[in-house]
Amino acid sequence: MSRLTEELIQIKQEGAAAVLATVIEAKGNGQVEPGAKWLIRDGRLKLGTIRDAGFLQAVLQEAETRLREEKSKLVELQVPQAEGKIEVFFEVLPSPPKLIVVGAGHIAVPLVRFAKILDFQVTVLDDRILYVNRERFPDADEVVVGDMAQTLKGIPITPSTYIVLITRGHKYDEPCLREIIHSPARYIGMIGSRRRIKACFQRFRDEEKIAEEILQRVYAPIGLDIHTETPEEIALSILAEIIKVRRGGKAQSLSGH
Amino acid sequence: MPGQGTCFEGSNAEEKKQETIYHQVKEFLDKGETVAVATIVSTRGSTPREVGAQMVVTAWGEILGTIGGGCGEADVKREAIEVIRTRKPRLVQVDLLDDISSDSPAVCGGIMNIFVDPWWKERDEEPSERR
């Protein structure tokens, strides 16, 4: 059996997600003691033992919720057998967030730089090698040249993937959106004026029969309302929106102004 | 022009990969040492760092990482040395309301509950068994 630290290091190296549950307090229970740990990965108990099936279920379920919210939390769990309560800290070990930037135009340049500062794994994608190359995007983890919608098909998309569609025109954004709209991506944002987006969504409704709740997943027009004027400011407003989605804020001034 | 999906790998993506505190913990355990991992498990009011922030304390009181600095951190360090000695975890409450008059930048006015947990090699091998 491998050691806990080895497993934790491997999870990090693989870029995988997991939850480490630690008993903080055990009231009226003789079975576990503070400091006992369980590692949960891929919906299963990876390290440690839990004999009570009901308690195992509760731990796995809570781990699932923690991972979805990407938030560590102290949780009180009931132990039916021992009629006791256990306080368990669920430490989330999230996989690094991935950002896919589709379209390598003037907004993409500051967007990729800012996203790297914010510790995203960044892939930038365009069909024009003059725009998408190492010189223009030295910080990007991956720079991909190819038909944008086709290439998106081959990129793995998970619940920690964020996708920004900022190509040079709706002619290109639409097929890309079609490719990813049913994906598990945490965020899909698409640039464009309200009028053009309305027309695009109407086509999706009529021609593709895409349901309203699926369309409502798309953040379009993209970004937070901070009256941006420059490409850098637009990039910032897009990333601010992504952080809002990831962390769950209200995006208002904390002062109330 | 490169074909569809041509990919240029990130040049320094590998070295940029962040280490977790568990890399450091493992190194200590491999040397036969016991260390304490202090984790903020809950907070109330305004605190310098969020739930989940961690630091490692060695038997000599060396600190890696931070849970907010200031007097609270010093208290936790003292507790951690005891935790390492006894190999029994403790839940430590740091009350930042106490020293509101202090000059410390860590004064925020909140309360942090910090779990101080000993790690040693045998524990690392059987993390859920009773000691």
Tab-separated table of C-alpha atoms in Angstrom:
chain	number	residue	atom	x	y	z
A	1	MET	CA	0.000	0.000	0.000
A	2	SER	CA	1.374	3.369	-0.951
A	3	ARG	CA	1.851	6.274	1.388
A	4	LEU	CA	-0.540	9.185	1.637
A	5	THR	CA	2.076	11.830	0.794
A	6	GLU	CA	3.093	9.839	-2.297
A	7	GLU	CA	-0.517	9.705	-3.477
A	8	LEU	CA	-0.980	13.445	-2.844
A	9	ILE	CA	2.138	14.279	-4.836
A	10	GLN	CA	1.064	12.018	-7.680
A	11	ILE	CA	-2.371	13.652	-7.815
A	12	LYS	CA	-0.702	17.036	-8.150
A	13	GLN	CA	1.644	15.815	-10.876
A	14	GLU	CA	-1.195	14.275	-12.857
A	15	GLY	CA	-3.203	17.477	-12.561
A	16	ALA	CA	-6.002	15.367	-11.084
A	17	ALA	CA	-8.551	16.414	-8.472
A	18	ALA	CA	-9.049	14.768	-5.063
A	19	VAL	CA	-10.304	15.380	-1.530
A	20	LEU	CA	-8.414	14.677	1.692
A	21	ALA	CA	-10.832	14.170	4.596
A	22	THR	CA	-9.390	14.539	8.121
A	23	VAL	CA	-11.240	13.838	11.369
A	24	ILE	CA	-11.024	16.956	13.536
A	25	GLU	CA	-13.272	15.905	16.414
A	26	ALA	CA	-15.042	12.658	17.249
A	27	LYS	CA	-17.782	12.999	19.859
A	28	GLY	CA	-19.050	9.832	21.497
A	29	ASN	CA	-17.413	7.595	18.983
A	30	GLY	CA	-14.784	4.999	19.669
A	31	GLN	CA	-14.058	4.013	16.096
A	32	VAL	CA	-12.182	6.975	14.767
A	33	GLU	CA	-9.946	9.535	16.383
A	34	PRO	CA	-8.845	13.045	15.450
A	35	GLY	CA	-6.187	13.009	12.756
A	36	ALA	CA	-7.581	9.946	10.939
A	37	LYS	CA	-7.546	10.553	7.181
A	38	TRP	CA	-9.212	9.305	4.059
A	39	LEU	CA	-8.260	10.157	0.511
A	40	ILE	CA	-11.087	10.311	-2.005
A	41	ARG	CA	-10.371	10.251	-5.717
A	42	ASP	CA	-12.550	9.534	-8.783
A	43	GLY	CA	-15.569	8.994	-6.523
A	44	ARG	CA	-13.853	6.211	-4.564
A	45	LEU	CA	-11.938	5.821	-1.330
A	46	LYS	CA	-8.318	5.730	-2.470
A	47	LEU	CA	-6.581	5.471	0.902
A	48	GLY	CA	-7.799	4.634	4.412
A	49	THR	CA	-10.635	2.362	5.497
A	50	ILE	CA	-14.259	3.053	6.426
A	51	ARG	CA	-16.185	-0.005	7.630
A	52	ASP	CA	-19.637	1.546	8.034
A	53	ALA	CA	-21.303	1.600	4.585
A	54	GLY	CA	-23.591	4.512	5.464
A	55	PHE	CA	-20.733	6.619	6.738
A	56	LEU	CA	-18.654	5.789	3.657
A	57	GLN	CA	-21.532	6.977	1.479
A	58	ALA	CA	-21.784	10.236	3.448
A	59	VAL	CA	-18.048	10.882	3.111
A	60	LEU	CA	-18.024	10.186	-0.639
A	61	GLN	CA	-21.062	12.376	-1.189
A	62	GLU	CA	-19.632	15.299	0.760
A	63	ALA	CA	-16.310	14.952	-1.110
A	64	GLU	CA	-18.215	15.173	-4.388
A	65	THR	CA	-19.926	18.402	-3.287
A	66	ARG	CA	-16.661	19.912	-2.055
A	67	LEU	CA	-14.983	19.164	-5.404
A	68	ARG	CA	-17.835	20.699	-7.348
A	69	GLU	CA	-17.649	23.890	-5.298
A	70	GLU	CA	-13.833	23.773	-5.165
A	71	LYS	CA	-14.057	24.815	-1.520
A	72	SER	CA	-12.534	23.137	1.528
A	73	LYS	CA	-14.939	22.930	4.477
A	74	LEU	CA	-15.426	21.609	8.011
A	75	VAL	CA	-18.507	19.360	8.020
A	76	GLU	CA	-20.325	17.528	10.804
A	77	LEU	CA	-21.256	13.975	9.872
A	78	GLN	CA	-23.496	11.539	11.736
A	79	VAL	CA	-22.272	8.056	12.527
A	80	PRO	CA	-25.455	5.985	12.862
A	81	GLN	CA	-23.804	2.895	14.377
A	82	ALA	CA	-21.980	4.646	17.158
A	83	GLU	CA	-24.680	7.305	17.658
A	84	GLY	CA	-21.945	9.848	17.515
A	85	LYS	CA	-21.007	12.884	15.531
A	86	ILE	CA	-17.750	13.403	13.724
A	87	GLU	CA	-16.348	16.699	12.539
A	88	VAL	CA	-14.454	16.159	9.321
A	89	PHE	CA	-12.411	18.689	7.400
A	90	PHE	CA	-12.672	18.162	3.659
A	91	GLU	CA	-9.597	19.588	2.007
A	92	VAL	CA	-10.074	20.084	-1.712
A	93	LEU	CA	-7.093	19.373	-3.940
A	94	PRO	CA	-8.438	20.838	-7.171
A	95	SER	CA	-7.048	20.150	-10.602
A	96	PRO	CA	-5.556	23.340	-12.042
A	97	PRO	CA	-8.142	25.371	-13.962
A	98	LYS	CA	-7.695	25.270	-17.717
A	99	LEU	CA	-8.462	28.162	-20.020
A	100	ILE	CA	-9.016	27.650	-23.733
A	101	VAL	CA	-8.799	30.875	-25.701
A	102	VAL	CA	-10.309	30.471	-29.164
A	103	GLY	CA	-9.160	33.272	-31.436
A	104	ALA	CA	-5.718	34.856	-31.128
A	105	GLY	CA	-6.606	38.466	-31.883
A	106	HIS	CA	-5.795	41.612	-29.925
A	107	ILE	CA	-7.801	40.636	-26.814
A	108	ALA	CA	-6.146	37.201	-26.610
A	109	VAL	CA	-2.672	38.645	-26.016
A	110	PRO	CA	-3.394	40.350	-22.659
A	111	LEU	CA	-5.951	37.638	-21.789
A	112	VAL	CA	-3.311	34.883	-21.970
A	113	ARG	CA	-0.817	36.950	-19.964
A	114	PHE	CA	-3.329	37.759	-17.212
A	115	ALA	CA	-4.561	34.149	-17.114
A	116	LYS	CA	-1.011	32.861	-16.567
A	117	ILE	CA	-0.550	35.288	-13.670
A	118	LEU	CA	-3.769	33.810	-12.243
A	119	ASP	CA	-2.292	30.271	-12.562
A	120	PHE	CA	-4.509	28.948	-15.339
A	121	GLN	CA	-3.230	26.297	-17.746
A	122	VAL	CA	-3.717	28.189	-20.985
A	123	THR	CA	-4.291	26.896	-24.499
A	124	VAL	CA	-4.660	29.413	-27.299
A	125	LEU	CA	-6.078	28.381	-30.637
A	126	ASP	CA	-6.486	30.017	-34.053
A	127	ASP	CA	-6.352	29.012	-37.701
A	128	ARG	CA	-3.865	31.764	-38.641
A	129	ILE	CA	-0.217	31.044	-37.838
A	130	LEU	CA	0.554	34.762	-38.179
A	131	TYR	CA	-1.539	35.309	-35.051
A	132	VAL	CA	-1.034	32.139	-33.081
A	133	ASN	CA	2.645	31.477	-32.455
A	134	ARG	CA	5.181	31.342	-29.628
A	135	GLU	CA	6.457	34.889	-30.213
A	136	ARG	CA	3.002	36.336	-29.707
A	137	PHE	CA	2.100	34.029	-26.791
A	138	PRO	CA	5.320	33.235	-24.896
A	139	ASP	CA	3.447	32.472	-21.639
A	140	ALA	CA	0.850	30.060	-23.068
A	141	ASP	CA	1.129	26.390	-22.120
A	142	GLU	CA	-0.099	25.339	-25.551
A	143	VAL	CA	-0.304	27.215	-28.813
A	144	VAL	CA	-2.362	25.411	-31.432
A	145	VAL	CA	-2.805	26.206	-35.140
A	146	GLY	CA	-5.707	24.581	-36.908
A	147	ASP	CA	-9.367	24.801	-37.832
A	148	MET	CA	-10.832	26.074	-34.570
A	149	ALA	CA	-14.034	24.012	-34.326
A	150	GLN	CA	-12.236	20.854	-35.502
A	151	THR	CA	-9.418	21.315	-33.015
A	152	LEU	CA	-11.850	21.923	-30.130
A	153	LYS	CA	-13.280	18.478	-30.847
A	154	GLY	CA	-9.958	16.907	-29.850
A	155	ILE	CA	-9.283	18.933	-26.701
A	156	PRO	CA	-10.411	17.288	-23.438
A	157	ILE	CA	-12.990	19.459	-21.650
A	158	THR	CA	-13.709	18.902	-17.936
A	159	PRO	CA	-15.659	20.743	-15.190
A	160	SER	CA	-12.482	22.754	-14.519
A	161	THR	CA	-12.230	23.986	-18.111
A	162	TYR	CA	-13.089	27.590	-18.996
A	163	ILE	CA	-13.599	28.483	-22.653
A	164	VAL	CA	-13.479	31.944	-24.201
A	165	LEU	CA	-14.681	32.400	-27.789
A	166	ILE	CA	-13.128	35.561	-29.180
A	167	THR	CA	-12.539	34.749	-32.847
A	168	ARG	CA	-12.546	37.367	-35.583
A	169	GLY	CA	-16.208	36.869	-36.420
A	170	HIS	CA	-19.430	35.075	-35.729
A	171	LYS	CA	-18.825	32.937	-38.769
A	172	TYR	CA	-16.084	31.296	-36.650
A	173	ASP	CA	-17.548	31.640	-33.138
A	174	GLU	CA	-20.760	29.796	-34.014
A	175	PRO	CA	-19.288	26.459	-35.153
A	176	CYS	CA	-16.994	26.547	-32.113
A	177	LEU	CA	-19.914	27.142	-29.786
A	178	ARG	CA	-21.822	24.294	-31.421
A	179	GLU	CA	-18.854	22.032	-30.705
A	180	ILE	CA	-18.658	22.826	-26.963
A	181	ILE	CA	-22.166	23.818	-25.911
A	182	HIS	CA	-22.958	20.331	-24.567
A	183	SER	CA	-19.519	19.905	-22.936
A	184	PRO	CA	-19.039	19.858	-19.147
A	185	ALA	CA	-17.012	23.133	-19.278
A	186	ARG	CA	-17.428	25.292	-16.164
A	187	TYR	CA	-17.629	28.446	-18.255
A	188	ILE	CA	-18.332	29.287	-21.878
A	189	GLY	CA	-18.098	32.944	-22.866
A	190	MET	CA	-18.596	34.390	-26.312
A	191	ILE	CA	-17.830	37.864	-27.570
A	192	GLY	CA	-20.251	39.870	-29.690
A	193	SER	CA	-22.912	42.530	-29.639
A	194	ARG	CA	-26.292	41.779	-28.096
A	195	ARG	CA	-27.930	41.936	-31.517
A	196	ARG	CA	-25.560	39.402	-33.111
A	197	ILE	CA	-25.783	37.077	-30.126
A	198	LYS	CA	-29.556	37.187	-30.202
A	199	ALA	CA	-29.474	36.180	-33.859
A	200	CYS	CA	-26.965	33.416	-33.156
A	201	PHE	CA	-29.047	31.972	-30.309
A	202	GLN	CA	-32.157	32.115	-32.487
A	203	ARG	CA	-30.396	30.016	-35.125
A	204	PHE	CA	-29.344	27.544	-32.430
A	205	ARG	CA	-32.947	27.281	-31.229
A	206	ASP	CA	-34.446	26.897	-34.700
A	207	GLU	CA	-31.860	24.832	-36.528
A	208	GLU	CA	-30.188	22.835	-33.794
A	209	LYS	CA	-33.161	22.576	-31.423
A	210	ILE	CA	-30.873	23.472	-28.543
A	211	ALA	CA	-32.791	23.870	-25.288
A	212	GLU	CA	-33.104	27.229	-23.553
A	213	GLU	CA	-31.297	26.127	-20.384
A	214	ILE	CA	-28.327	24.987	-22.471
A	215	LEU	CA	-28.160	28.362	-24.246
A	216	GLN	CA	-28.362	30.142	-20.920
A	217	ARG	CA	-25.081	28.543	-19.865
A	218	VAL	CA	-23.300	30.782	-22.368
A	219	TYR	CA	-21.973	34.103	-21.073
A	220	ALA	CA	-22.654	36.333	-24.046
A	221	PRO	CA	-21.952	39.179	-24.417
A	222	ILE	CA	-18.807	38.200	-22.558
A	223	GLY	CA	-17.329	39.865	-19.457
A	224	LEU	CA	-18.300	41.956	-16.455
A	225	ASP	CA	-19.730	45.425	-16.926
A	226	ILE	CA	-16.813	47.730	-16.052
A	227	HIS	CA	-17.137	49.921	-19.169
A	228	THR	CA	-14.030	48.588	-20.838
A	229	GLU	CA	-12.374	50.606	-23.582
A	230	THR	CA	-9.103	48.830	-24.435
A	231	PRO	CA	-8.264	45.188	-25.312
A	232	GLU	CA	-6.452	44.901	-21.965
A	233	GLU	CA	-9.523	46.096	-20.086
A	234	ILE	CA	-11.753	43.694	-22.005
A	235	ALA	CA	-9.358	40.841	-21.151
A	236	LEU	CA	-9.547	41.842	-17.487
A	237	SER	CA	-13.350	41.965	-17.538
A	238	ILE	CA	-13.454	38.466	-19.101
A	239	LEU	CA	-11.150	37.040	-16.426
A	240	ALA	CA	-13.074	38.842	-13.687
A	241	GLU	CA	-16.202	37.084	-14.941
A	242	ILE	CA	-14.387	33.734	-14.957
A	243	ILE	CA	-13.231	34.238	-11.357
A	244	LYS	CA	-16.758	35.202	-10.388
A	245	VAL	CA	-18.061	31.943	-11.885
A	246	ARG	CA	-15.282	29.927	-10.259
A	247	ARG	CA	-15.444	31.449	-6.796
A	248	GLY	CA	-19.046	32.608	-6.652
A	249	GLY	CA	-18.967	36.344	-5.985
A	250	LYS	CA	-21.526	39.047	-6.683
A	251	ALA	CA	-19.165	41.267	-8.688
A	252	GLN	CA	-20.111	44.460	-6.895
A	253	SER	CA	-17.884	46.973	-5.162
A	254	LEU	CA	-17.364	45.705	-1.621
A	255	SER	CA	-17.879	49.252	-0.362
A	256	GLY	CA	-21.395	49.315	-1.780
A	257	HIS	CA	-20.573	52.308	-4.026
B	1	MET	CA	2.084	26.305	-42.636
B	2	PRO	CA	1.703	23.574	-40.058
B	3	GLY	CA	-1.272	21.291	-40.431
B	4	GLN	CA	-4.438	21.209	-38.424
B	5	GLY	CA	-3.928	21.107	-34.704
B	6	THR	CA	-0.164	21.642	-34.823
B	7	CYS	CA	0.951	22.156	-31.285
B	8	PHE	CA	3.883	23.950	-29.719
B	9	GLU	CA	4.414	22.672	-26.191
B	10	GLY	CA	5.043	25.143	-23.401
B	11	SER	CA	8.793	25.544	-22.945
B	12	ASN	CA	8.888	25.820	-19.177
B	13	ALA	CA	5.507	24.352	-18.253
B	14	GLU	CA	7.222	21.546	-16.338
B	15	GLU	CA	9.359	23.654	-14.038
B	16	LYS	CA	6.467	26.026	-13.404
B	17	LYS	CA	4.386	23.222	-11.887
B	18	GLN	CA	3.702	24.248	-8.338
B	19	GLU	CA	4.710	22.084	-5.439
B	20	THR	CA	2.249	21.317	-2.672
B	21	ILE	CA	3.146	21.355	1.006
B	22	TYR	CA	2.955	17.566	0.841
B	23	HIS	CA	6.193	17.491	-1.180
B	24	GLN	CA	7.875	19.155	1.791
B	25	VAL	CA	6.098	16.973	4.342
B	26	LYS	CA	7.265	13.830	2.529
B	27	GLU	CA	10.889	15.002	2.570
B	28	PHE	CA	10.776	15.430	6.350
B	29	LEU	CA	9.068	12.062	6.887
B	30	ASP	CA	11.654	10.347	4.679
B	31	LYS	CA	14.340	11.684	7.019
B	32	GLY	CA	12.493	10.081	9.931
B	33	GLU	CA	11.181	13.368	11.314
B	34	THR	CA	7.737	14.174	12.677
B	35	VAL	CA	6.216	17.458	11.505
B	36	ALA	CA	2.956	19.259	12.209
B	37	VAL	CA	0.631	20.519	9.503
B	38	ALA	CA	-1.500	23.448	10.684
B	39	THR	CA	-4.662	24.043	8.638
B	40	ILE	CA	-7.292	26.753	9.060
B	41	VAL	CA	-10.479	24.658	9.193
B	42	SER	CA	-13.000	27.363	10.039
B	43	THR	CA	-13.131	31.113	10.578
B	44	ARG	CA	-15.484	33.763	11.913
B	45	GLY	CA	-15.256	37.426	11.041
B	46	SER	CA	-12.349	38.946	9.209
B	47	THR	CA	-9.182	36.812	9.103
B	48	PRO	CA	-5.852	37.258	7.288
B	49	ARG	CA	-6.176	33.980	5.401
B	50	GLU	CA	-9.016	31.733	4.252
B	51	VAL	CA	-10.156	28.261	5.251
B	52	GLY	CA	-7.694	25.743	3.818
B	53	ALA	CA	-4.540	27.848	4.321
B	54	GLN	CA	-1.736	25.668	5.663
B	55	MET	CA	1.705	25.771	7.163
B	56	VAL	CA	4.216	23.114	8.144
B	57	VAL	CA	6.035	23.316	11.480
B	58	THR	CA	9.132	21.239	12.228
B	59	ALA	CA	10.287	19.940	15.613
B	60	TRP	CA	12.730	22.863	15.788
B	61	GLY	CA	9.993	25.409	15.190
B	62	GLU	CA	10.919	26.096	11.583
B	63	ILE	CA	7.883	27.289	9.595
B	64	LEU	CA	7.054	26.678	5.908
B	65	GLY	CA	4.051	28.497	4.476
B	66	THR	CA	1.824	30.865	6.438
B	67	ILE	CA	-1.593	30.973	8.059
B	68	GLY	CA	-1.494	34.743	8.398
B	69	GLY	CA	1.563	35.655	10.454
B	70	GLY	CA	1.550	37.656	13.663
B	71	CYS	CA	0.876	36.503	17.216
B	72	GLY	CA	-1.615	33.832	16.120
B	73	GLU	CA	1.034	32.107	14.082
B	74	ALA	CA	3.463	32.177	16.995
B	75	ASP	CA	0.818	30.563	19.250
B	76	VAL	CA	0.220	27.872	16.665
B	77	LYS	CA	3.952	27.247	16.398
B	78	ARG	CA	4.170	26.640	20.162
B	79	GLU	CA	1.217	24.237	20.034
B	80	ALA	CA	2.729	22.509	16.997
B	81	ILE	CA	5.939	21.701	18.839
B	82	GLU	CA	3.837	20.021	21.565
B	83	VAL	CA	1.824	18.187	18.919
B	84	ILE	CA	5.024	16.857	17.363
B	85	ARG	CA	6.292	15.727	20.773
B	86	THR	CA	3.063	13.964	21.813
B	87	ARG	CA	1.964	12.897	18.300
B	88	LYS	CA	-1.594	13.934	19.259
B	89	PRO	CA	-3.430	16.492	17.107
B	90	ARG	CA	-4.973	19.633	18.634
B	91	LEU	CA	-7.599	22.121	17.586
B	92	VAL	CA	-6.283	25.598	18.357
B	93	GLN	CA	-8.420	28.722	18.404
B	94	VAL	CA	-6.715	31.966	17.470
B	95	ASP	CA	-8.692	35.002	18.566
B	96	LEU	CA	-7.681	38.065	16.601
B	97	LEU	CA	-10.108	40.213	18.630
B	98	ASP	CA	-7.819	39.957	21.627
B	99	ASP	CA	-5.024	42.171	20.471
B	100	ILE	CA	-6.897	44.838	18.583
B	101	SER	CA	-4.604	47.464	20.101
B	102	SER	CA	-1.482	45.699	18.895
B	103	ASP	CA	0.580	47.069	16.014
B	104	SER	CA	0.680	43.702	14.307
B	105	PRO	CA	-0.519	43.784	10.694
B	106	ALA	CA	-2.280	40.497	11.386
B	107	VAL	CA	-4.982	42.130	13.511
B	108	CYS	CA	-8.188	41.590	11.621
B	109	GLY	CA	-10.791	41.114	14.331
B	110	GLY	CA	-11.830	37.540	13.534
B	111	ILE	CA	-11.439	34.059	14.969
B	112	MET	CA	-9.634	31.160	13.299
B	113	ASN	CA	-9.867	27.497	14.242
B	114	ILE	CA	-6.659	25.759	13.324
B	115	PHE	CA	-6.164	22.015	13.278
B	116	VAL	CA	-2.595	21.125	14.182
B	117	ASP	CA	-1.923	17.597	12.994
B	118	PRO	CA	1.211	15.471	13.426
B	119	TRP	CA	2.592	13.584	10.420
B	120	TRP	CA	5.180	10.852	10.689
B	121	LYS	CA	6.115	7.946	8.453
B	122	GLU	CA	4.017	5.158	9.971
B	123	ARG	CA	1.004	7.444	10.078
B	124	ASP	CA	1.584	8.286	6.421
B	125	GLU	CA	1.398	4.577	5.627
B	126	GLU	CA	-1.838	3.942	7.522
B	127	PRO	CA	-3.654	7.270	7.630
B	128	SER	CA	-6.990	6.109	9.049
B	129	GLU	CA	-5.953	3.542	11.673
B	130	ARG	CA	-6.187	4.141	15.411
B	131	ARG	CA	-2.926	4.930	17.148
